[in-house]
Amino acid sequence: MKKLIFVNLKMYLNTIEDIQNYIDNLKNEKDKIVIFPSNIYLYEFIKQNFQIGIQNISSYPKGAHTGCTSALSAKDLGVKYALIGHSELREYEKKDTINQKIKQALNNNLKVVLCIGENLEHYNQNKTKEIIKKQIEIALENIKEQIIISYEPVWAIGTGLTPKKEEIKDIIDYIKSLFNYKIKVLYGGSVSDKNINKLNQISNIDGFLIGSAGVNPNTLKKIIEVTQK
Ligand code: 13P
C-alpha cells in the first residue's frame, strides 16, 4: 500500500537558490509528498502546487505575538497541514500550548500532524506507552476531530538510531488502540534510504515523517520509490 511521505525540512535550506533547486528536482514527485519548509519559503512551494504543511503555528488566533504565525494566515496562504508538538519545540512549550495549537489548526481547517514520542531515559525504563498515552491525553483534551499522529522517539531523531521493527509495530498498534476512529500513524526518526526497505515492511505504518534524509532530492526519491510500490 502507498504510504504518506511527509518531509520536515526544518531549517536545513537557507537560500532561495537552494529552495528553487529543491523544487525543480522534486516537481515530478509533488503528488507523492507533503513538504514542511521553513515559513519564509512556504509560498515558493505553494506557487508550484506542492502540498504543504507548516512546521509550527501559534497557540493564539491573532494579536501581539512577535515572531509567530497564525493558523488563519497559514490556511489563507494555501497551507494544508500543521505539524504540532515536534520535540525540537516541545521542550519550550507550556503544558496546554500543544492543545491550544491543535484547536487553532482545526478551527482553521488545517490537518493536524501531532508529534509524540519518548526520550531515551523513558525508552530504557520501558515507559514508552505510558509517556505517549499521557502526551496524547494532554494534547487532545476536549478535541474530537480526526488528526494524524507521528510517532517520533526523541532519541531516534537525527541520531541514525531507530527502534526495532517489532517495537515500532507494537507502539503503532498501541497508539491506534487509543482512538475510536481509524487514525493514520506515521513513523519519524532517522528514516533514510538505507533503512527504508526495512521500515517499509512494518505492516501498520501509514507513512513516514522524514527529516534530514529529505533534504537531498535524490535520497528522497529513493525513499519515495520504496514506499509507493
Ligand atoms: P530525522 O529524519 O533527521 O531524524 O528527523 C526526523 C524528524 O524530526 C522529523 O520531524
mmCIF file of C-alpha atoms and ligand atoms in Angstrom:
data_model
loop_
_atom_site.group_PDB
_atom_site.id
_atom_site.type_symbol
_atom_site.label_atom_id
_atom_site.label_comp_id
_atom_site.label_asym_id
_atom_site.label_seq_id
_atom_site.Cartn_x
_atom_site.Cartn_y
_atom_site.Cartn_z
ATOM 1 C CA MET A 1 0.000 0.000 0.000
ATOM 2 C CA LYS A 2 1.216 3.527 -0.782
ATOM 3 C CA LYS A 3 2.494 5.412 2.242
ATOM 4 C CA LEU A 4 2.223 9.074 3.189
ATOM 5 C CA ILE A 5 5.587 10.793 2.781
ATOM 6 C CA PHE A 6 5.887 13.950 4.853
ATOM 7 C CA VAL A 7 9.184 15.873 4.751
ATOM 8 C CA ASN A 8 10.149 18.204 7.581
ATOM 9 C CA LEU A 9 12.815 20.479 6.094
ATOM 10 C CA LYS A 10 13.396 22.103 9.493
ATOM 11 C CA MET A 11 15.946 24.917 8.920
ATOM 12 C CA TYR A 12 18.178 22.936 6.566
ATOM 13 C CA LEU A 13 17.791 25.019 3.383
ATOM 14 C CA ASN A 14 18.607 28.683 3.804
ATOM 15 C CA THR A 15 18.870 30.343 0.397
ATOM 16 C CA ILE A 16 16.304 30.919 -2.313
ATOM 17 C CA GLU A 17 18.681 29.225 -4.764
ATOM 18 C CA ASP A 18 18.713 26.031 -2.696
ATOM 19 C CA ILE A 19 14.930 26.127 -2.409
ATOM 20 C CA GLN A 20 14.472 26.602 -6.145
ATOM 21 C CA ASN A 21 16.845 23.722 -6.925
ATOM 22 C CA TYR A 22 14.953 21.570 -4.458
ATOM 23 C CA ILE A 23 11.610 22.433 -6.060
ATOM 24 C CA ASP A 24 12.964 21.808 -9.579
ATOM 25 C CA ASN A 25 14.345 18.425 -8.593
ATOM 26 C CA LEU A 26 11.115 17.268 -6.999
ATOM 27 C CA LYS A 27 8.499 18.685 -9.359
ATOM 28 C CA ASN A 28 7.622 15.226 -10.707
ATOM 29 C CA GLU A 29 7.142 13.848 -7.215
ATOM 30 C CA LYS A 30 4.896 16.580 -5.891
ATOM 31 C CA ASP A 31 1.744 14.453 -5.766
ATOM 32 C CA LYS A 32 3.514 11.855 -3.633
ATOM 33 C CA ILE A 33 4.847 14.081 -0.848
ATOM 34 C CA VAL A 34 3.915 16.805 1.609
ATOM 35 C CA ILE A 35 6.712 19.289 2.317
ATOM 36 C CA PHE A 36 7.077 21.260 5.549
ATOM 37 C CA PRO A 37 9.504 24.078 4.628
ATOM 38 C CA SER A 38 10.522 26.925 6.891
ATOM 39 C CA ASN A 39 7.861 29.642 6.897
ATOM 40 C CA ILE A 40 9.833 32.064 4.781
ATOM 41 C CA TYR A 41 9.718 29.617 1.825
ATOM 42 C CA LEU A 42 6.143 28.342 2.169
ATOM 43 C CA TYR A 43 4.881 30.392 -0.735
ATOM 44 C CA GLU A 44 7.659 29.259 -3.097
ATOM 45 C CA PHE A 45 6.283 25.714 -2.787
ATOM 46 C CA ILE A 46 2.633 26.752 -2.876
ATOM 47 C CA LYS A 47 3.187 28.688 -6.125
ATOM 48 C CA GLN A 48 4.457 25.458 -7.675
ATOM 49 C CA ASN A 49 1.419 23.484 -6.453
ATOM 50 C CA PHE A 50 3.200 21.364 -3.877
ATOM 51 C CA GLN A 51 1.153 20.042 -0.950
ATOM 52 C CA ILE A 52 2.420 21.973 2.001
ATOM 53 C CA GLY A 53 2.496 21.853 5.774
ATOM 54 C CA ILE A 54 3.736 24.371 8.291
ATOM 55 C CA GLN A 55 6.293 23.358 10.936
ATOM 56 C CA ASN A 56 4.613 25.217 13.779
ATOM 57 C CA ILE A 57 1.696 27.592 14.429
ATOM 58 C CA SER A 58 0.749 29.984 17.179
ATOM 59 C CA SER A 59 -1.499 28.890 20.010
ATOM 60 C CA TYR A 60 -3.260 32.265 19.643
ATOM 61 C CA PRO A 61 -5.650 33.338 16.869
ATOM 62 C CA LYS A 62 -4.028 36.761 16.300
ATOM 63 C CA GLY A 63 -2.614 39.823 18.035
ATOM 64 C CA ALA A 64 0.579 40.956 19.742
ATOM 65 C CA HIS A 65 2.699 37.798 19.333
ATOM 66 C CA THR A 66 6.002 38.792 17.774
ATOM 67 C CA GLY A 67 7.570 36.193 15.511
ATOM 68 C CA CYS A 68 4.503 33.916 15.483
ATOM 69 C CA THR A 69 2.366 32.648 12.607
ATOM 70 C CA SER A 70 -1.381 32.202 12.963
ATOM 71 C CA ALA A 71 -3.230 29.149 11.693
ATOM 72 C CA LEU A 72 -5.525 31.535 9.811
ATOM 73 C CA SER A 73 -2.640 33.094 7.860
ATOM 74 C CA ALA A 74 -1.235 29.642 7.035
ATOM 75 C CA LYS A 75 -4.611 28.458 5.763
ATOM 76 C CA ASP A 76 -5.117 31.668 3.820
ATOM 77 C CA LEU A 77 -1.757 31.177 2.074
ATOM 78 C CA GLY A 78 -2.657 27.645 0.959
ATOM 79 C CA VAL A 79 -1.068 25.509 3.672
ATOM 80 C CA LYS A 80 -2.867 22.156 4.211
ATOM 81 C CA TYR A 81 -1.176 20.593 7.257
ATOM 82 C CA ALA A 82 0.208 21.808 10.600
ATOM 83 C CA LEU A 83 2.965 19.953 12.424
ATOM 84 C CA ILE A 84 2.320 20.353 16.133
ATOM 85 C CA GLY A 85 4.329 19.264 19.168
ATOM 86 C CA HIS A 86 7.610 18.471 17.428
ATOM 87 C CA SER A 87 10.180 17.510 20.061
ATOM 88 C CA GLU A 88 12.537 20.267 18.889
ATOM 89 C CA LEU A 89 9.858 22.752 20.075
ATOM 90 C CA ARG A 90 8.056 20.746 22.752
ATOM 91 C CA GLU A 91 10.616 21.495 25.463
ATOM 92 C CA TYR A 92 9.878 25.240 25.181
ATOM 93 C CA GLU A 93 6.122 24.840 25.459
ATOM 94 C CA LYS A 94 3.758 25.025 28.399
ATOM 95 C CA LYS A 95 1.613 22.014 29.204
ATOM 96 C CA ASP A 96 -1.526 23.250 27.447
ATOM 97 C CA THR A 97 0.142 25.001 24.483
ATOM 98 C CA ILE A 98 0.030 21.983 22.196
ATOM 99 C CA ASN A 99 -3.682 21.544 22.894
ATOM 100 C CA GLN A 100 -4.308 25.211 22.038
ATOM 101 C CA LYS A 101 -2.293 24.970 18.834
ATOM 102 C CA ILE A 102 -4.291 21.928 17.744
ATOM 103 C CA LYS A 103 -7.536 23.808 18.375
ATOM 104 C CA GLN A 104 -6.255 26.768 16.335
ATOM 105 C CA ALA A 105 -5.300 24.469 13.464
ATOM 106 C CA LEU A 106 -8.614 22.618 13.463
ATOM 107 C CA ASN A 107 -10.618 25.863 13.728
ATOM 108 C CA ASN A 108 -8.895 26.938 10.517
ATOM 109 C CA ASN A 109 -9.325 23.609 8.702
ATOM 110 C CA LEU A 110 -5.665 22.653 8.760
ATOM 111 C CA LYS A 111 -4.956 18.934 9.076
ATOM 112 C CA VAL A 112 -3.041 18.301 12.286
ATOM 113 C CA VAL A 113 0.067 16.120 12.455
ATOM 114 C CA LEU A 114 0.732 15.663 16.165
ATOM 115 C CA CYS A 115 4.236 14.501 17.104
ATOM 116 C CA ILE A 116 4.646 12.281 20.134
ATOM 117 C CA GLY A 117 7.495 10.148 21.433
ATOM 118 C CA GLU A 118 9.555 9.157 24.426
ATOM 119 C CA ASN A 119 13.103 10.212 25.296
ATOM 120 C CA LEU A 120 15.953 7.745 25.774
ATOM 121 C CA GLU A 121 15.578 7.584 29.524
ATOM 122 C CA HIS A 122 11.913 6.624 29.247
ATOM 123 C CA TYR A 123 12.689 4.149 26.466
ATOM 124 C CA ASN A 124 15.307 2.441 28.634
ATOM 125 C CA GLN A 125 12.848 2.341 31.538
ATOM 126 C CA ASN A 126 10.239 0.706 29.302
ATOM 127 C CA LYS A 127 7.881 3.639 29.829
ATOM 128 C CA THR A 128 7.165 4.446 26.171
ATOM 129 C CA LYS A 129 3.462 3.548 26.236
ATOM 130 C CA GLU A 130 2.842 5.394 29.486
ATOM 131 C CA ILE A 131 4.558 8.527 28.129
ATOM 132 C CA ILE A 132 2.836 8.632 24.765
ATOM 133 C CA LYS A 133 -0.587 7.940 26.300
ATOM 134 C CA LYS A 134 -0.076 10.949 28.562
ATOM 135 C CA GLN A 135 1.140 13.102 25.652
ATOM 136 C CA ILE A 136 -1.956 12.181 23.641
ATOM 137 C CA GLU A 137 -4.346 12.809 26.538
ATOM 138 C CA ILE A 138 -2.907 16.262 27.247
ATOM 139 C CA ALA A 139 -2.678 17.267 23.586
ATOM 140 C CA LEU A 140 -6.191 16.133 22.693
ATOM 141 C CA GLU A 141 -8.167 17.188 25.750
ATOM 142 C CA ASN A 142 -11.667 18.205 24.580
ATOM 143 C CA ILE A 143 -10.769 17.520 20.937
ATOM 144 C CA LYS A 144 -12.879 15.042 18.960
ATOM 145 C CA GLU A 145 -11.827 15.850 15.383
ATOM 146 C CA GLN A 146 -9.626 13.428 13.469
ATOM 147 C CA ILE A 147 -5.891 14.050 13.380
ATOM 148 C CA ILE A 148 -2.741 12.285 12.185
ATOM 149 C CA ILE A 149 -0.093 11.139 14.674
ATOM 150 C CA SER A 150 3.628 10.957 14.012
ATOM 151 C CA TYR A 151 5.426 8.643 16.412
ATOM 152 C CA GLU A 152 8.933 10.065 16.746
ATOM 153 C CA PRO A 153 11.089 8.693 19.555
ATOM 154 C CA VAL A 154 13.173 11.708 20.626
ATOM 155 C CA TRP A 155 16.327 9.562 20.800
ATOM 156 C CA ALA A 156 15.851 8.469 17.173
ATOM 157 C CA ILE A 157 15.713 11.999 15.737
ATOM 158 C CA GLY A 158 18.896 12.932 13.914
ATOM 159 C CA THR A 159 20.902 10.157 15.564
ATOM 160 C CA GLY A 160 20.876 7.392 12.953
ATOM 161 C CA LEU A 161 19.196 5.162 15.558
ATOM 162 C CA THR A 162 15.731 3.642 15.247
ATOM 163 C CA PRO A 163 13.722 1.281 17.426
ATOM 164 C CA LYS A 164 13.481 -2.319 16.220
ATOM 165 C CA LYS A 165 10.774 -3.103 13.652
ATOM 166 C CA GLU A 166 8.768 -5.085 16.207
ATOM 167 C CA GLU A 167 8.944 -2.225 18.710
ATOM 168 C CA ILE A 168 7.641 0.309 16.203
ATOM 169 C CA LYS A 169 4.825 -2.047 15.187
ATOM 170 C CA ASP A 170 3.851 -2.606 18.809
ATOM 171 C CA ILE A 171 3.793 1.132 19.618
ATOM 172 C CA ILE A 172 1.802 1.976 16.499
ATOM 173 C CA ASP A 173 -0.749 -0.732 17.355
ATOM 174 C CA TYR A 174 -0.950 0.730 20.835
ATOM 175 C CA ILE A 175 -1.455 4.291 19.538
ATOM 176 C CA LYS A 176 -4.193 3.109 17.167
ATOM 177 C CA SER A 177 -5.929 1.293 20.045
ATOM 178 C CA LEU A 178 -6.299 4.617 21.897
ATOM 179 C CA PHE A 179 -8.565 6.104 19.202
ATOM 180 C CA ASN A 180 -12.153 5.347 18.280
ATOM 181 C CA TYR A 181 -11.502 6.114 14.595
ATOM 182 C CA LYS A 182 -9.034 4.710 12.076
ATOM 183 C CA ILE A 183 -6.208 7.087 12.843
ATOM 184 C CA LYS A 184 -3.237 7.344 10.499
ATOM 185 C CA VAL A 185 0.103 6.958 12.275
ATOM 186 C CA LEU A 186 3.443 7.915 10.737
ATOM 187 C CA TYR A 187 6.878 6.967 11.970
ATOM 188 C CA GLY A 188 9.684 9.572 12.160
ATOM 189 C CA GLY A 189 13.265 9.473 13.401
ATOM 190 C CA SER A 190 16.337 8.715 11.256
ATOM 191 C CA VAL A 191 14.327 7.397 8.301
ATOM 192 C CA SER A 192 16.779 7.142 5.391
ATOM 193 C CA ASP A 193 17.378 5.471 2.044
ATOM 194 C CA LYS A 194 19.453 2.906 3.972
ATOM 195 C CA ASN A 195 16.715 1.690 6.320
ATOM 196 C CA ILE A 196 13.549 2.423 4.337
ATOM 197 C CA ASN A 197 13.290 -1.106 2.919
ATOM 198 C CA LYS A 198 13.231 -2.483 6.434
ATOM 199 C CA LEU A 199 10.929 0.189 7.901
ATOM 200 C CA ASN A 200 8.531 -0.117 4.985
ATOM 201 C CA GLN A 201 7.884 -3.749 5.948
ATOM 202 C CA ILE A 202 6.140 -2.688 9.161
ATOM 203 C CA SER A 203 2.561 -3.530 8.281
ATOM 204 C CA ASN A 204 0.662 -0.967 10.377
ATOM 205 C CA ILE A 205 2.675 2.149 9.404
ATOM 206 C CA ASP A 206 0.660 4.642 7.341
ATOM 207 C CA GLY A 207 3.664 6.727 6.334
ATOM 208 C CA PHE A 208 6.876 8.453 7.342
ATOM 209 C CA LEU A 209 7.905 11.875 8.618
ATOM 210 C CA ILE A 210 11.376 12.402 7.218
ATOM 211 C CA GLY A 211 13.909 14.977 8.385
ATOM 212 C CA SER A 212 17.498 15.165 7.175
ATOM 213 C CA ALA A 213 17.164 12.414 4.546
ATOM 214 C CA GLY A 214 14.511 14.506 2.812
ATOM 215 C CA VAL A 215 16.830 17.446 2.219
ATOM 216 C CA ASN A 216 18.637 15.738 -0.660
ATOM 217 C CA PRO A 217 16.113 15.236 -3.508
ATOM 218 C CA ASN A 218 17.869 12.111 -4.806
ATOM 219 C CA THR A 219 17.792 10.436 -1.409
ATOM 220 C CA LEU A 220 14.153 11.419 -1.033
ATOM 221 C CA LYS A 221 13.331 9.963 -4.457
ATOM 222 C CA LYS A 222 14.830 6.617 -3.387
ATOM 223 C CA ILE A 223 12.643 6.654 -0.274
ATOM 224 C CA ILE A 224 9.561 7.545 -2.313
ATOM 225 C CA GLU A 225 10.247 4.708 -4.759
ATOM 226 C CA VAL A 226 10.355 2.105 -1.982
ATOM 227 C CA THR A 227 7.220 3.376 -0.256
ATOM 228 C CA GLN A 228 4.998 3.849 -3.288
ATOM 229 C CA LYS A 229 5.000 0.226 -4.506
HETATM 230 P P1 13P B 1 15.499 12.974 11.119
HETATM 231 O O1 13P B 1 14.874 12.215 9.965
HETATM 232 O O2 13P B 1 16.581 13.897 10.682
HETATM 233 O O3 13P B 1 15.919 12.052 12.216
HETATM 234 O O4 13P B 1 14.363 13.921 11.713
HETATM 235 C C1 13P B 1 13.122 13.381 11.961
HETATM 236 C C2 13P B 1 12.190 14.463 12.357
HETATM 237 O O5 13P B 1 12.394 15.143 13.344
HETATM 238 C C3 13P B 1 11.034 14.699 11.503
HETATM 239 O O6 13P B 1 10.151 15.610 12.063
#
